[in-house]
């Protein structure tokens, strides 16, 4: 089955109202070009590193502007709209980095909370502690859609291949990786990691990204991509500015990749033993 899919590239600011307007415009553009599945980046609703500023704009899922707009657009246009993620207020005072998938009737198919928190210390003093604000998810997700089985990941999840393998073994044919990758890490690892996850699992990867300089002072890498199960980049955007990245994909290519290299079937259980007790003097045996 072939389907036209789109990954939207955005440069979300701190105002959810403006970001929703941008999302609406880009989703409509993608649908007008034939896309029946459209994915937005991580933190579509707002990129806001100031905690007080973030909390001032937070809403619960039932009242969130991005959620409402995505549902409305999916129903109006008769397509699948996948909000890569947006910040959602939780009852315990913390925040979920939550993605949403809406079907052509506007109904919510499922949601996914980012599992792995971006707690890192990079070069030049760049440091992030996502776990100080966000509550990590605990559930991997695969949605059975009319055109394919879709697995979910968000940004930093891409560095944890066991999540992708779990979803691929469960039948995922596409895995989504919406992101707001920093420029520093993106230049080093973005494309390599995405292509590796596609190759390892024989799946399509769709990665809608934030791009450019944001109002809160951060810079994101962009380069939204659609990658096939053989690791080939089918379509990509640049490093700054808005974009609608489109590709027609053939889900049969997933089976073809698995038939050629059946590593999902060929995996074997094993145990690990540590050998070589250090000898006196500190020299390993």
XYZ file of C-alpha atoms in Angstrom:
285
model
C 0.000 0.000 0.000
C 1.356 3.426 -0.936
C 0.557 6.563 1.036
C 1.724 10.171 0.920
C 3.072 11.356 4.244
C 4.357 14.705 5.455
C 6.742 15.886 8.166
C 6.299 19.529 9.102
C 9.263 21.684 10.070
C 8.524 24.564 12.451
C 10.276 27.154 14.591
C 7.857 27.299 17.506
C 7.993 30.336 19.759
C 6.667 30.909 23.268
C 3.081 31.802 22.282
C 0.842 28.741 21.745
C -1.732 30.792 19.805
C 0.799 31.791 17.148
C 2.240 28.284 17.017
C -1.210 26.789 16.473
C -1.790 29.229 13.606
C 1.462 28.056 12.013
C 0.514 24.423 12.531
C -2.867 24.975 10.909
C -1.307 26.617 7.870
C 1.322 23.916 7.370
C -1.090 21.012 7.915
C -3.433 22.491 5.303
C -0.527 22.933 2.898
C 0.532 19.301 3.377
C -3.021 18.041 2.862
C -3.392 20.159 -0.282
C -0.290 18.408 -1.633
C -1.853 14.993 -1.053
C -0.598 13.993 2.386
C -2.979 11.768 4.338
C -0.672 11.496 7.376
C 0.915 14.689 8.701
C 3.372 14.846 11.601
C 4.363 17.989 13.520
C 7.583 18.430 15.564
C 8.233 17.915 19.242
C 6.878 20.772 21.376
C 4.637 22.101 18.640
C 2.690 24.233 21.121
C 5.632 26.172 22.525
C 9.372 26.002 23.066
C 9.874 27.703 26.416
C 12.916 26.952 28.559
C 11.871 29.315 31.374
C 9.951 27.160 33.858
C 7.709 29.934 35.130
C 6.946 30.985 31.568
C 6.124 27.404 30.599
C 3.800 26.886 33.551
C 1.953 30.101 32.734
C 0.841 28.697 29.362
C 0.270 25.068 30.345
C -3.156 23.502 29.970
C -4.581 20.079 30.672
C -5.143 17.823 27.676
C -8.885 18.556 27.568
C -8.235 22.303 27.232
C -5.048 22.339 25.152
C -5.072 24.512 22.021
C -2.823 22.226 19.973
C -4.882 19.149 20.803
C -8.132 20.873 19.844
C -6.715 22.256 16.597
C -5.210 18.931 15.529
C -8.477 17.101 16.166
C -10.416 19.689 14.196
C -7.972 19.634 11.274
C -7.958 15.830 11.078
C -11.764 15.727 10.909
C -12.082 18.631 8.477
C -9.412 17.371 6.076
C -10.112 13.645 6.516
C -6.488 12.799 7.312
C -4.340 11.502 10.164
C -2.785 14.383 12.108
C 0.048 13.439 14.462
C 1.087 16.115 16.944
C 4.714 15.145 17.527
C 4.377 16.453 21.045
C 3.248 19.364 23.142
C 3.545 20.161 26.850
C 0.538 18.981 28.864
C -0.196 19.850 32.507
C -0.611 16.816 34.768
C -2.633 16.572 37.961
C 0.493 16.077 40.108
C 1.959 19.437 39.091
C 4.449 17.980 36.610
C 4.322 18.105 32.832
C 4.027 15.473 30.100
C 5.908 15.751 26.827
C 3.000 14.128 24.999
C 2.325 13.226 21.393
C -1.165 12.741 19.957
C -2.519 10.921 16.914
C -5.920 11.864 15.487
C -7.814 9.956 12.814
C -9.771 11.200 9.785
C -12.918 11.479 11.898
C -11.157 13.854 14.292
C -11.117 11.313 17.112
C -8.024 10.638 19.206
C -6.489 7.284 18.329
C -3.814 7.339 21.025
C -1.223 9.403 22.843
C 2.411 8.765 23.755
C 4.496 10.314 26.543
C 8.221 10.697 25.860
C 10.026 8.012 27.856
C 13.659 9.122 27.929
C 14.457 12.487 29.501
C 17.097 14.728 27.932
C 19.425 15.183 30.924
C 22.808 16.022 29.388
C 25.891 18.230 29.743
C 27.312 19.192 26.365
C 30.345 21.171 25.248
C 30.538 24.949 25.680
C 28.404 24.858 28.812
C 25.167 23.718 27.143
C 23.208 21.735 29.739
C 19.651 20.377 29.875
C 17.632 18.734 32.668
C 14.322 17.691 31.144
C 13.492 15.515 34.133
C 13.349 18.598 36.364
C 10.091 19.597 34.662
C 8.732 16.645 32.727
C 7.382 13.331 33.967
C 8.750 10.440 31.853
C 6.391 8.070 30.098
C 6.430 4.358 30.819
C 4.505 2.865 27.877
C 5.738 2.194 24.336
C 3.026 2.471 21.707
C 2.154 0.994 18.296
C -1.024 2.138 16.536
C -2.678 -0.095 13.929
C -3.696 2.302 11.142
C -5.387 1.490 7.819
C -2.142 1.990 5.887
C 0.495 0.777 8.366
C 1.391 0.028 11.963
C 2.894 3.180 13.483
C 5.349 3.175 16.383
C 6.105 6.187 18.556
C 9.281 7.858 19.819
C 10.179 11.468 20.601
C 13.566 13.145 20.132
C 16.010 11.767 22.772
C 14.240 8.387 22.533
C 16.195 7.908 19.296
C 19.325 7.127 21.329
C 17.660 4.077 22.898
C 17.481 1.379 20.198
C 15.679 -1.081 22.459
C 12.534 1.057 22.203
C 12.617 0.890 18.409
C 13.351 -2.842 18.396
C 10.461 -3.515 20.769
C 8.047 -1.634 18.520
C 9.406 -3.215 15.335
C 9.101 -6.728 16.774
C 5.507 -5.831 17.685
C 4.873 -5.098 14.010
C 5.628 -1.398 13.565
C 6.286 -0.557 9.920
C 6.768 3.173 10.491
C 8.328 4.730 13.584
C 7.881 8.428 14.249
C 10.658 10.570 15.734
C 9.392 14.156 16.080
C 12.152 16.232 17.629
C 13.644 19.495 18.812
C 17.283 18.418 18.493
C 19.891 20.938 19.591
C 22.164 22.215 16.842
C 25.224 20.809 18.609
C 23.918 17.256 18.867
C 22.075 17.438 15.556
C 25.180 18.284 13.557
C 26.941 15.284 15.075
C 24.254 12.616 15.276
C 20.786 13.443 13.849
C 20.908 11.806 10.421
C 23.192 8.973 11.543
C 20.866 7.933 14.356
C 17.702 8.158 12.267
C 19.156 6.123 9.408
C 20.557 3.560 11.852
C 17.162 3.061 13.508
C 15.570 2.589 10.064
C 18.211 0.064 8.951
C 18.314 -1.902 12.223
C 14.578 -2.446 12.209
C 13.669 -2.369 8.523
C 11.112 0.397 9.043
C 10.273 3.826 7.694
C 11.339 6.708 9.941
C 9.405 9.979 9.890
C 11.078 12.794 11.799
C 9.462 16.239 11.913
C 11.801 18.734 13.559
C 12.042 22.170 15.070
C 14.509 24.399 13.183
C 16.350 27.651 13.789
C 16.656 30.281 16.527
C 13.750 30.306 18.973
C 12.335 33.039 21.156
C 13.529 31.299 24.311
C 17.145 31.490 23.111
C 17.761 27.939 22.010
C 18.794 26.851 18.523
C 17.472 23.665 16.986
C 18.936 21.646 14.130
C 16.002 21.117 11.766
C 16.614 18.807 8.799
C 13.239 17.070 9.047
C 13.497 13.716 7.263
C 11.627 10.764 5.837
C 13.802 7.626 5.586
C 12.980 4.277 4.005
C 13.592 0.785 5.491
C 16.875 0.471 3.598
C 18.181 3.643 5.243
C 17.769 5.928 2.229
C 16.706 9.532 2.828
C 13.611 10.017 0.678
C 13.054 13.676 1.548
C 14.564 16.247 3.878
C 14.462 19.927 4.791
C 17.184 22.444 5.552
C 18.475 23.610 8.893
C 16.296 26.675 9.333
C 12.780 27.815 8.600
C 9.431 26.207 8.011
C 8.993 23.364 5.547
C 6.590 20.669 4.434
C 8.592 17.509 3.730
C 6.644 15.060 1.561
C 7.200 11.527 0.331
C 5.106 8.747 -1.132
C 5.982 5.553 0.701
C 5.251 1.931 -0.166
C 4.623 -0.170 2.937
C 5.612 -3.281 0.936
C 9.210 -2.034 1.216
C 9.152 -3.018 4.898
C 8.514 -6.672 4.109
C 11.113 -6.515 1.347
C 13.742 -5.228 3.781
C 12.822 -7.900 6.342
C 13.023 -10.639 3.705
C 16.505 -9.521 2.641
C 17.893 -9.089 6.154
C 15.611 -10.904 8.632
C 17.356 -9.695 11.779
C 14.063 -9.278 13.640
C 13.560 -13.035 13.232
C 17.197 -14.023 13.656
C 17.779 -12.476 17.068
C 18.839 -14.986 19.723
C 18.741 -14.974 23.504
C 22.115 -14.871 25.219
C 23.722 -14.342 28.598
C 26.590 -12.056 29.538
C 29.625 -13.162 31.518
C 32.415 -10.859 32.653
C 35.877 -12.408 32.366
C 39.362 -11.249 33.253
C 39.573 -10.460 36.963
C 42.187 -7.701 37.390
C 45.537 -9.103 38.531
C 47.540 -7.575 41.356
C 49.212 -4.442 40.141
C 46.178 -3.424 38.104
C 46.947 -5.349 34.894
C 43.911 -7.180 33.495
C 44.330 -10.909 33.068
